[in-house]
Coordinates of C-alpha atoms and ligand atoms in Angstrom, one line a residue:
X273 CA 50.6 11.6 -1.5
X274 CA 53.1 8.8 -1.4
X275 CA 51.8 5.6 -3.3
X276 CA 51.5 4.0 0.1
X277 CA 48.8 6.3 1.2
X278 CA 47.4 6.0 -2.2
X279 CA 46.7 2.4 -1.9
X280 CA 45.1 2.9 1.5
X281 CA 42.0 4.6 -0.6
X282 CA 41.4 2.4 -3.4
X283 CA 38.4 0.1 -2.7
X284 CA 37.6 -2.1 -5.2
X285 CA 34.1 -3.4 -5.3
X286 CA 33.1 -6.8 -7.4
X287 CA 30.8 -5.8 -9.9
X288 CA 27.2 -7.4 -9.0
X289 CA 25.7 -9.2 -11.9
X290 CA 22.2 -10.0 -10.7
X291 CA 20.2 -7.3 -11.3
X292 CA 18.0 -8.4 -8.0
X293 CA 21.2 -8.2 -6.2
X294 CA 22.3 -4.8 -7.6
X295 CA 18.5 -2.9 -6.8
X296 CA 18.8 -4.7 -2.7
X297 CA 22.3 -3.4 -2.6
X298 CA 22.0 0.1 -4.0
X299 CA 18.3 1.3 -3.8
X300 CA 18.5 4.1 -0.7
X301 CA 14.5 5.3 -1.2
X302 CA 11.4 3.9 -2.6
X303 CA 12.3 6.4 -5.4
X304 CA 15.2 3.9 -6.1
X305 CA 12.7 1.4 -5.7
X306 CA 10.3 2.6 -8.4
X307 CA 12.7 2.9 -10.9
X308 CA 14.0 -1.0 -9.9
X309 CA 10.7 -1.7 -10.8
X310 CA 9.8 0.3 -14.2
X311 CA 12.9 -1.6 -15.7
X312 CA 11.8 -4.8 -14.7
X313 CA 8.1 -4.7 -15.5
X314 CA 6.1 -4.3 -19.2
X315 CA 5.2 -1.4 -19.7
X316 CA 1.5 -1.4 -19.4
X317 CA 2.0 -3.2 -16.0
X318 CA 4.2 -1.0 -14.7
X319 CA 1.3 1.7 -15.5
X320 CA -1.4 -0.2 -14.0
X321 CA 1.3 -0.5 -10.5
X322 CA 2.0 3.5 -11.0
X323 CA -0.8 5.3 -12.9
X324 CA -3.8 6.9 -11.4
X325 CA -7.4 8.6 -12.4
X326 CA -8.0 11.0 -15.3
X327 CA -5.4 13.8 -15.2
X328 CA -3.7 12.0 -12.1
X329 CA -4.0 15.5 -10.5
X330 CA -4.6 13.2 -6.8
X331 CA -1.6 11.4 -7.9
X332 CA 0.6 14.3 -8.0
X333 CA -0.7 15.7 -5.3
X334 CA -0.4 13.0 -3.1
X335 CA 3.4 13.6 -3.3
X336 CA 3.4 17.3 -2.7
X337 CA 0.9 17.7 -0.3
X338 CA 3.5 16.6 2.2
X339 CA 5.4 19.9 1.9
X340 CA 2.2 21.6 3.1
X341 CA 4.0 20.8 6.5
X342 CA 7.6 21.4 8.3
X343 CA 9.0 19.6 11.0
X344 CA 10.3 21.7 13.8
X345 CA 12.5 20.0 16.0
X346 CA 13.1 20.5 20.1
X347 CA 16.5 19.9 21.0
X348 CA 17.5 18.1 23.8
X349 CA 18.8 14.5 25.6
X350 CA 17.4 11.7 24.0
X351 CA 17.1 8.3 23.7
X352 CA 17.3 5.7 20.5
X353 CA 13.6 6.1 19.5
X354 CA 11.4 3.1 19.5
X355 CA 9.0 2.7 16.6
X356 CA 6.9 -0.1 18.2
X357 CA 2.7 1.2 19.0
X358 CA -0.6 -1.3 18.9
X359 CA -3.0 -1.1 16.2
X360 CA -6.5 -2.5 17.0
X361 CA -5.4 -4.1 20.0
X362 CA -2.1 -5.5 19.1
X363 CA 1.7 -4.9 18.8
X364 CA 3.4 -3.9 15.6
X365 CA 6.7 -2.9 15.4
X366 CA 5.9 0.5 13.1
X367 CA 2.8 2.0 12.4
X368 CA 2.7 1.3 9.6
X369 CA 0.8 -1.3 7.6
X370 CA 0.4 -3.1 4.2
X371 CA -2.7 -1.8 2.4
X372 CA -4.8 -4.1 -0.1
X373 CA -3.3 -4.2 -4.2
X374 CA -5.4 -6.9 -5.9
X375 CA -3.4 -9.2 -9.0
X376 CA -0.3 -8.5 -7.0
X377 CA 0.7 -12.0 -8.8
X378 CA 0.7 -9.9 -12.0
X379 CA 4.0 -8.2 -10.5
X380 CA 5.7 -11.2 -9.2
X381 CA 4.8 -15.1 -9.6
X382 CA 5.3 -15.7 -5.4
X383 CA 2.7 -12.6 -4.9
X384 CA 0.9 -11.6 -2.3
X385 CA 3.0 -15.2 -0.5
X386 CA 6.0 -13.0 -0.5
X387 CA 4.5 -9.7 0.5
X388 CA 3.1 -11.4 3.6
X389 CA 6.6 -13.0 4.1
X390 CA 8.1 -9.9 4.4
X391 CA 5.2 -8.2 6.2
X392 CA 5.4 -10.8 9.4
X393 CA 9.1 -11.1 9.7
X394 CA 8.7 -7.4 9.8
X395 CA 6.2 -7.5 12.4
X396 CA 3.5 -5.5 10.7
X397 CA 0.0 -6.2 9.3
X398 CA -1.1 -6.8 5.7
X399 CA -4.0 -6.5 4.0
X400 CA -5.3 -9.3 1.9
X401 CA -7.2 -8.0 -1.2
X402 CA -10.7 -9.4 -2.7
X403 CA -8.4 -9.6 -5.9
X404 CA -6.1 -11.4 -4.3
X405 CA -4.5 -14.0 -6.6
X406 CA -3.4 -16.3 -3.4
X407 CA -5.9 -18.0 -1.4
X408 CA -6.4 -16.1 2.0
X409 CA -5.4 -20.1 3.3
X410 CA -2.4 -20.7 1.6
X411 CA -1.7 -17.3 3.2
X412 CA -2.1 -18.2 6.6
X413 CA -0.3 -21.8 5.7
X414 CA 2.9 -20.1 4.7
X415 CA 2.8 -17.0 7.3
X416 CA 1.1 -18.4 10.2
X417 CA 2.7 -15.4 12.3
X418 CA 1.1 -12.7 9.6
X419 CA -1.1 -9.8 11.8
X420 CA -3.9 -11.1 8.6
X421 CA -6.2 -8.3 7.5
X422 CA -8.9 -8.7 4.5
X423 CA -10.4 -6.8 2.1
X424 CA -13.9 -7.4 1.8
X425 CA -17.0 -6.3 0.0
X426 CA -20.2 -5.6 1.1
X427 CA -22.6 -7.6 -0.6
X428 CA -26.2 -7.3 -0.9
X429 CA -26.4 -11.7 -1.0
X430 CA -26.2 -11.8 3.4
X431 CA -25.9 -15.8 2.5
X432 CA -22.8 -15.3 0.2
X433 CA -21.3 -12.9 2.8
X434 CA -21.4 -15.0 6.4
X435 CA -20.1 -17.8 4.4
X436 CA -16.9 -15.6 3.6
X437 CA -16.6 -14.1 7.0
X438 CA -16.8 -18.0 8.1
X439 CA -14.0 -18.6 5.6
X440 CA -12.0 -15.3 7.0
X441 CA -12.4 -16.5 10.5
X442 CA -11.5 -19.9 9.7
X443 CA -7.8 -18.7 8.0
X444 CA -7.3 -16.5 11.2
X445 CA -8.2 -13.3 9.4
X446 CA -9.2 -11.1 12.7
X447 CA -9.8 -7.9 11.0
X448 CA -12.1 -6.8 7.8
X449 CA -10.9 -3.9 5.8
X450 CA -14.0 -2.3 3.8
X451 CA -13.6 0.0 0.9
X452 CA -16.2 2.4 0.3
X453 CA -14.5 4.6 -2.6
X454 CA -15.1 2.0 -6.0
X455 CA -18.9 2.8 -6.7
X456 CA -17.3 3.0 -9.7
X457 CA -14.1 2.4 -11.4
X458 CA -12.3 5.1 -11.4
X459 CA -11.0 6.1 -15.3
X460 CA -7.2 5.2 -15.5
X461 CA -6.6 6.3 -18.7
X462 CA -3.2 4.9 -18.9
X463 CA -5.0 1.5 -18.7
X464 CA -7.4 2.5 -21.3
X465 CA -4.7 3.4 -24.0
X466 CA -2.9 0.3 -23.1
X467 CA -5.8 -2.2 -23.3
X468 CA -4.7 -3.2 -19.9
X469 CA -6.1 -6.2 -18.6
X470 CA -4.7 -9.0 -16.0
X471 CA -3.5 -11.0 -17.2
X472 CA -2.9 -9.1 -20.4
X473 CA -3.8 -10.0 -23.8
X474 CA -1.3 -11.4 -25.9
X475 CA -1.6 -9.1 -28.8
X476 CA 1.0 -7.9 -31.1
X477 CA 2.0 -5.6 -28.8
X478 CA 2.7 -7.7 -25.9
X479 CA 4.5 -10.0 -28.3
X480 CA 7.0 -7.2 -28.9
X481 CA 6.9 -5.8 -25.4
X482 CA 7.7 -9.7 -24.7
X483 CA 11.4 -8.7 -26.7
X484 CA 12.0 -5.4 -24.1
X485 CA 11.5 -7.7 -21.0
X486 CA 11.7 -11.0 -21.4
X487 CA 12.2 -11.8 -18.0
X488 CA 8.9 -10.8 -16.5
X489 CA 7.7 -12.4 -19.4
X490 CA 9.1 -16.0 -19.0
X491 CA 8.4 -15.7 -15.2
X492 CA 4.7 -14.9 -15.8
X493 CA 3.9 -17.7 -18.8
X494 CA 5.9 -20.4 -16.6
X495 CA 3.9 -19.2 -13.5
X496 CA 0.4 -20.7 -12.9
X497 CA -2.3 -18.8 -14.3
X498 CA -3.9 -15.6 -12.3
X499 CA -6.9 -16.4 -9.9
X500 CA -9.2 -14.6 -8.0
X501 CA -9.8 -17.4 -5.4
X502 CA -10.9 -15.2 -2.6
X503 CA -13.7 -13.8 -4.1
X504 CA -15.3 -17.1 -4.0
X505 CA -18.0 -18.0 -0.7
X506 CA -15.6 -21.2 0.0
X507 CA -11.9 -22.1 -0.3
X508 CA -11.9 -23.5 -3.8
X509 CA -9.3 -22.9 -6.1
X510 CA -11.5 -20.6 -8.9
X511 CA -10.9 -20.7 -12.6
X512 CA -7.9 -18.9 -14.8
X513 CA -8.9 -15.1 -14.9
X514 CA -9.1 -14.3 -18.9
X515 CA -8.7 -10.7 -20.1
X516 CA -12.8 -10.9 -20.8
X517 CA -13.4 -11.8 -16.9
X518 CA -11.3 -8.9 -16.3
X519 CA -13.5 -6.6 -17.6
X520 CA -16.4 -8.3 -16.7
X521 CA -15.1 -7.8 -12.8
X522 CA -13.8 -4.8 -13.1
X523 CA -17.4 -4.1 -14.7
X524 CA -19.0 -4.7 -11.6
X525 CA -19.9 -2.6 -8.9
X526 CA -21.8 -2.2 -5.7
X527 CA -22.4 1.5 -5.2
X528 CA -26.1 -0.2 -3.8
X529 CA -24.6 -1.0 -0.4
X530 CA -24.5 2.0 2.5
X531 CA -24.7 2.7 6.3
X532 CA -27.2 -0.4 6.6
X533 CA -24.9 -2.7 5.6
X534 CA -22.1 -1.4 6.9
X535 CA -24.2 -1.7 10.4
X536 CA -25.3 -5.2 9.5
X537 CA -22.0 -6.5 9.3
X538 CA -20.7 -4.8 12.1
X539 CA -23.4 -7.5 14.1
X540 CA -21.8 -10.4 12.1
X541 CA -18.4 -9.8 12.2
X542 CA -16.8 -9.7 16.1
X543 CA -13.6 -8.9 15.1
X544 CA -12.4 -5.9 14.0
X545 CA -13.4 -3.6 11.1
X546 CA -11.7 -0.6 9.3
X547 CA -13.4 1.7 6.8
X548 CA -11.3 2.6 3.8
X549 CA -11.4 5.4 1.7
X550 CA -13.0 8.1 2.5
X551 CA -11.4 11.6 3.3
X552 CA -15.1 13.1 5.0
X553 CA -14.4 13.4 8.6
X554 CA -18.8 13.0 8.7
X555 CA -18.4 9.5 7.4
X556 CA -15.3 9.4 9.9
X557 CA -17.8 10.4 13.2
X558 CA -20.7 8.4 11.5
X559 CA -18.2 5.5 11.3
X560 CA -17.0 5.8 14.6
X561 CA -20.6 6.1 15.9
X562 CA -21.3 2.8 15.1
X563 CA -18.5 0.7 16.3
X564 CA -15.8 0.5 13.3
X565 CA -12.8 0.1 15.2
X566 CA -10.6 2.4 12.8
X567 CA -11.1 4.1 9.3
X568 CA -8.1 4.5 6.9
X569 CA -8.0 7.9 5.2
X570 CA -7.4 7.0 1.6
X571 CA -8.3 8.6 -1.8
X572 CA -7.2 4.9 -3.0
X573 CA -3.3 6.4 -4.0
X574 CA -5.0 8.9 -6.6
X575 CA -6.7 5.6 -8.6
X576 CA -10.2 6.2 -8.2
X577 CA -11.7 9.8 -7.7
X578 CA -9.4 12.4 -9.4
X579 CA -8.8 16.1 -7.3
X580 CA -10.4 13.9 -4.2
X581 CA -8.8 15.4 -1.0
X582 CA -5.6 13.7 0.6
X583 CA -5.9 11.8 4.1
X584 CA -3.2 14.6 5.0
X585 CA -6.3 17.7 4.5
X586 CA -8.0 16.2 6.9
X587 CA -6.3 14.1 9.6
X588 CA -6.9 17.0 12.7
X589 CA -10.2 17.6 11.7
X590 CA -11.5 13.8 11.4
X591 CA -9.3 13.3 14.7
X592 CA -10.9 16.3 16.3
X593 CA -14.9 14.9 15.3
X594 CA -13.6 11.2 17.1
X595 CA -11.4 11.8 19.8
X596 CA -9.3 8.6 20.6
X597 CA -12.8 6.7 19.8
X598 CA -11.5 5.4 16.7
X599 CA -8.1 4.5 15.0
X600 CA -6.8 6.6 11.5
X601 CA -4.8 4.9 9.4
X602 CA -3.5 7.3 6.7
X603 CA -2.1 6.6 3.1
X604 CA -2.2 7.5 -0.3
X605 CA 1.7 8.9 -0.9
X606 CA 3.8 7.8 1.4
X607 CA 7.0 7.6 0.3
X608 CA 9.2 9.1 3.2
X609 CA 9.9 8.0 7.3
X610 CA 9.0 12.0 7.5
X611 CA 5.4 11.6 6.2
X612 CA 4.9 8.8 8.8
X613 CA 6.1 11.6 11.2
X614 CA 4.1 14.1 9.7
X615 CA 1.0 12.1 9.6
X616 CA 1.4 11.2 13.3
X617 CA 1.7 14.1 14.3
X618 CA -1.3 15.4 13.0
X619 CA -3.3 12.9 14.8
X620 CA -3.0 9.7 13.0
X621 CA -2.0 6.2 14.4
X622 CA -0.4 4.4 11.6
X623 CA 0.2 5.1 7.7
X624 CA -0.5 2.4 5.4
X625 CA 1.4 2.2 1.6
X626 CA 0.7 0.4 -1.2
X627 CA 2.8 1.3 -4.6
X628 CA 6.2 1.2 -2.2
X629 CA 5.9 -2.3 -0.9
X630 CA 5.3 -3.6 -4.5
X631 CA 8.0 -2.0 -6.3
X632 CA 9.9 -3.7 -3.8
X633 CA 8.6 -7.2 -4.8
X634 CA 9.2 -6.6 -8.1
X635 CA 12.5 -5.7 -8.4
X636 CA 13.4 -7.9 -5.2
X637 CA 10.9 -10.4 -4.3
X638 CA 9.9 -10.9 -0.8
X639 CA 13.3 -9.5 0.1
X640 CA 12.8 -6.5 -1.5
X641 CA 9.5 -5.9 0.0
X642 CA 11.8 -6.3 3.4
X643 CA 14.5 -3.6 2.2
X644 CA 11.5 -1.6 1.2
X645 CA 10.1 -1.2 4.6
X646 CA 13.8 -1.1 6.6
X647 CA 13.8 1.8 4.4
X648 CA 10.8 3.4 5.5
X649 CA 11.8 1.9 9.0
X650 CA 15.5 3.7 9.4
X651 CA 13.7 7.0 7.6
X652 CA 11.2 7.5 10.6
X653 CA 14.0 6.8 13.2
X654 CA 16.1 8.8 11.4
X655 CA 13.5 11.5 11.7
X656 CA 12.4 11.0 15.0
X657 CA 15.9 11.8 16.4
X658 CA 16.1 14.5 14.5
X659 CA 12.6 16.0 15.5
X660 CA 13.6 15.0 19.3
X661 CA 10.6 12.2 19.9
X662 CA 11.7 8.9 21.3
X663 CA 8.6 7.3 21.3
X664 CA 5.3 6.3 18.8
X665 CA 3.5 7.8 21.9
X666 CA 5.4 10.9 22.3
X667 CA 5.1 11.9 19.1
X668 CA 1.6 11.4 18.5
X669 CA 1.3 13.6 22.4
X670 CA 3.5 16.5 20.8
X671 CA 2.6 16.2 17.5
X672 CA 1.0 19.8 17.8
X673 CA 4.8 21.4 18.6
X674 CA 6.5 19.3 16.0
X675 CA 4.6 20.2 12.3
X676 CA 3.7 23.8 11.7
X677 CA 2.0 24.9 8.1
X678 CA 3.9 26.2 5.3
X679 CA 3.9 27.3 2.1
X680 CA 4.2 24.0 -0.2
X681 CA 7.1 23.8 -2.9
X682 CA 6.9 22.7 -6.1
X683 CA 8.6 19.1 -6.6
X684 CA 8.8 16.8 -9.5
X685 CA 10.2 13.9 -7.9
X686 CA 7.4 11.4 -7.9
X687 CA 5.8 12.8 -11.3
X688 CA 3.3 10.5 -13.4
X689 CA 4.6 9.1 -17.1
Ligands
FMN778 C1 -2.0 -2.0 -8.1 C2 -2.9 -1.5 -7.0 C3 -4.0 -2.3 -6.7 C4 -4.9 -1.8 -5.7 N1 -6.0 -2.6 -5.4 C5 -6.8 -2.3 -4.3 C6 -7.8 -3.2 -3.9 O1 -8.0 -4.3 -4.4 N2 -8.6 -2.7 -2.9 C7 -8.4 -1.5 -2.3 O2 -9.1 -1.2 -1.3 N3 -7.4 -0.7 -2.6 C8 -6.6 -1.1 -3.6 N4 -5.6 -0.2 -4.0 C9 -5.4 1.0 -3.3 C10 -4.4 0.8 -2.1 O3 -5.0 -0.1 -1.1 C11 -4.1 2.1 -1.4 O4 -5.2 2.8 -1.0 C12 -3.1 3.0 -2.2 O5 -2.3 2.2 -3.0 C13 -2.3 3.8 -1.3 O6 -1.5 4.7 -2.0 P1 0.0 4.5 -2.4 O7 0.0 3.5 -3.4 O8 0.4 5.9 -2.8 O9 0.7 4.0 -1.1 C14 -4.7 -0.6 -5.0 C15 -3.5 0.1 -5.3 C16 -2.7 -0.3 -6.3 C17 -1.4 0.5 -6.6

């Protein structure tokens, strides 16, 4: 090659100092992502972010449970795919929505603000969690555009709950999202050995963890303190959580409530209301039966019940029990455009992740919580062309000719530890 031609191939890139910068610019997966975030965060909150129940045999699984299933495609013409569909009654521009992670402020001061930044210029719903540390107003103050979903509990005080559905219809919240899988707290153990609490301790061991990542550490003690101000009747600002009220709440359960209340608030609330986390297509039909609008398959991303069934085991069957009466939202693993594919085409309508979106905000913010689900977006185009659909609708029609069983691989990408 003459020295000419030589030159013509060198491409010199400015090194990117900011670290922020660096992730947006050169994560490709949510893979990338994770790892972004694991250097950024303390240790024992990067576990509480990652880790799941007892052996984390769900948490594994929920990865490779996705290879159960190829993608055949159909060749042929075809148009740029759309990824637009409705969800309860309205437009979103992927099916694909933001599921409820309570102390998301934990992870980055801005929060769940920035999540739902990213979430409405992205056109997609979020779920506010009862652990919220933002008030579900300042919410809806800095994203009035936000599709604005909330977690709620049932509660056996009826007085204590109209007064927060008052305060969820008052903030524009149109749709409930009800858990049903933390009759108990599931046993992370990698919280246990750490002494995890939010906000955590400071204890000789933060102190020194405060050495490894001081960044997250001056963010967090300049930030105000963590609240739980959603899980108050009435927009108030609530007190500084301590590590002790931690435990206290995370203490707490309601494994009383059932079907009855679950009925009850289905006469109080007029909007919408999802189910969350079950994988029983019976509580699926039983939901459906009395006018949930859409359950979301979840084993809670492998946190609460370990060796609990993924949403993926039992998509055709709970789809088959329901018919188009009800909506499935599926998560717990999704990582990949090709499991939204996958988990369409076995009859769901949307996907839902968790863990993804907040690696994004830690390593980027609200932007990275954006780059996060263009990610996801260009995936399932990408794999939609491939497979031949153009359309939400047409895969979800063909999804039959477009996964067929197989014999899962082993993978140790997206291990635990
Ligand atoms: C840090 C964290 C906090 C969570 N908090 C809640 C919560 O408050 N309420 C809830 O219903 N689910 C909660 N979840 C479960 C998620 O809503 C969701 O089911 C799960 O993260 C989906 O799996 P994925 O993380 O693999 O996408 C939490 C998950 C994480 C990772």
């Amino acid at each position: 090659m003459k020295l000419s031609d030589v030159r013509q191939l060198v491409q010199v890139k400015t090194p990117v100092l900011s670290r922020k910068r660096r992730t947006l610019a050169t994560a490709w997966n949510v893979a990338e992502y994770r790892a972004a975030a694991r250097r950024v965060l303390p240790a024992g909150i990067f576990d509480y972010l990652d880790g799941g129940a007892e052996d984390e045999a769900t948490l594994v699984r929920n990865r490779s449970v996705f290879d159960r299933w190829g993608l055949m495609p159909a060749w042929g013409s075809l148009t740029v795919p759309t990824t637009t569909t409705t969800l309860l009654g309205r437009d979103i521009a992927l099916p694909l929505t933001l599921t409820p992670t309570g102390a998301t402020r934990l992870f980055h001061p801005e929060g769940e603000l920035a999540v739902g930044r990213a979430a409405a210029a992205a056109g997609l719903p979020y779920v506010l969690a009862g652990l919220s540390t933002v008030a579900m107003e300042d919410l809806a103050a800095t994203s009035p555009d936000l599709d604005r979903w909330f977690n709620i509990g049932l509660s056996p005080d009826k007085g204590y709950l109209a007064s927060k559905l008052e305060r969820c219809e008052a903030a524009g919240f149109h749709t409930l999202v009800v858990g049903v899988d933390t009759r108990a707290l599931g046993s992370r153990e990698r919280d246990r050995r750490n002494g995890f609490t939010a906000p955590p301790a400071l204890t000789l061991a933060s102190l020194i963890d405060i050495a490894t990542r001081p960044g997250w550490w001056v963010n967090f003690l300049r930030a105000d303190g963590i609240r739980f101000p959603n899980l108050e009747p009435a927009a108030a600002g609530g007190s500084m959580v301590t590590p002790s009220m931690w435990e206290q709440i995370l203490g707490h359960s309601e494994s009383g409530q059932g079907w009855d209340d679950l009925e009850e608030l289905r006469m109080m609330w007029p909007g919408k209301i999802v189910l969350k986390g079950t994988v029983n297509p019976g509580d699926v039909a039983r939901a459906a039966s009395l006018g949930v609008d859409a359950v979301q398959l979840s084993n809670h991303g492998g946190r609460q019940l370990d060796h609990m069934l993924n949403p993926m085991d039992v998509i055709q069957e709970s789809r088959q029990r329901v018919g188009d009466n009800i909506e499935l939202i599926v998560d717990s693993g999704i990582r990949r455009g090709s499991d939204i594919v996958k988990a369409l085409a076995l009859g769901a309508d949307a996907c839902s992740i968790g863990r993804p979106y907040l690696y994004g905000l830690v390593a980027g913010g609200s932007a990275g919580v954006g780059r996060v689900i263009d990610i996801l977006a260009d995936e399932l185009v990408r794999t939609m062309t491939l497979v031949g659909v153009s359309s939400v609708a047409e895969l979800k029609a063909n999804g039959a000719t477009i996964v067929r069983e197989v014999t899962a691989a082993v993978r140790d990408d997206v291990m635990p530890g």
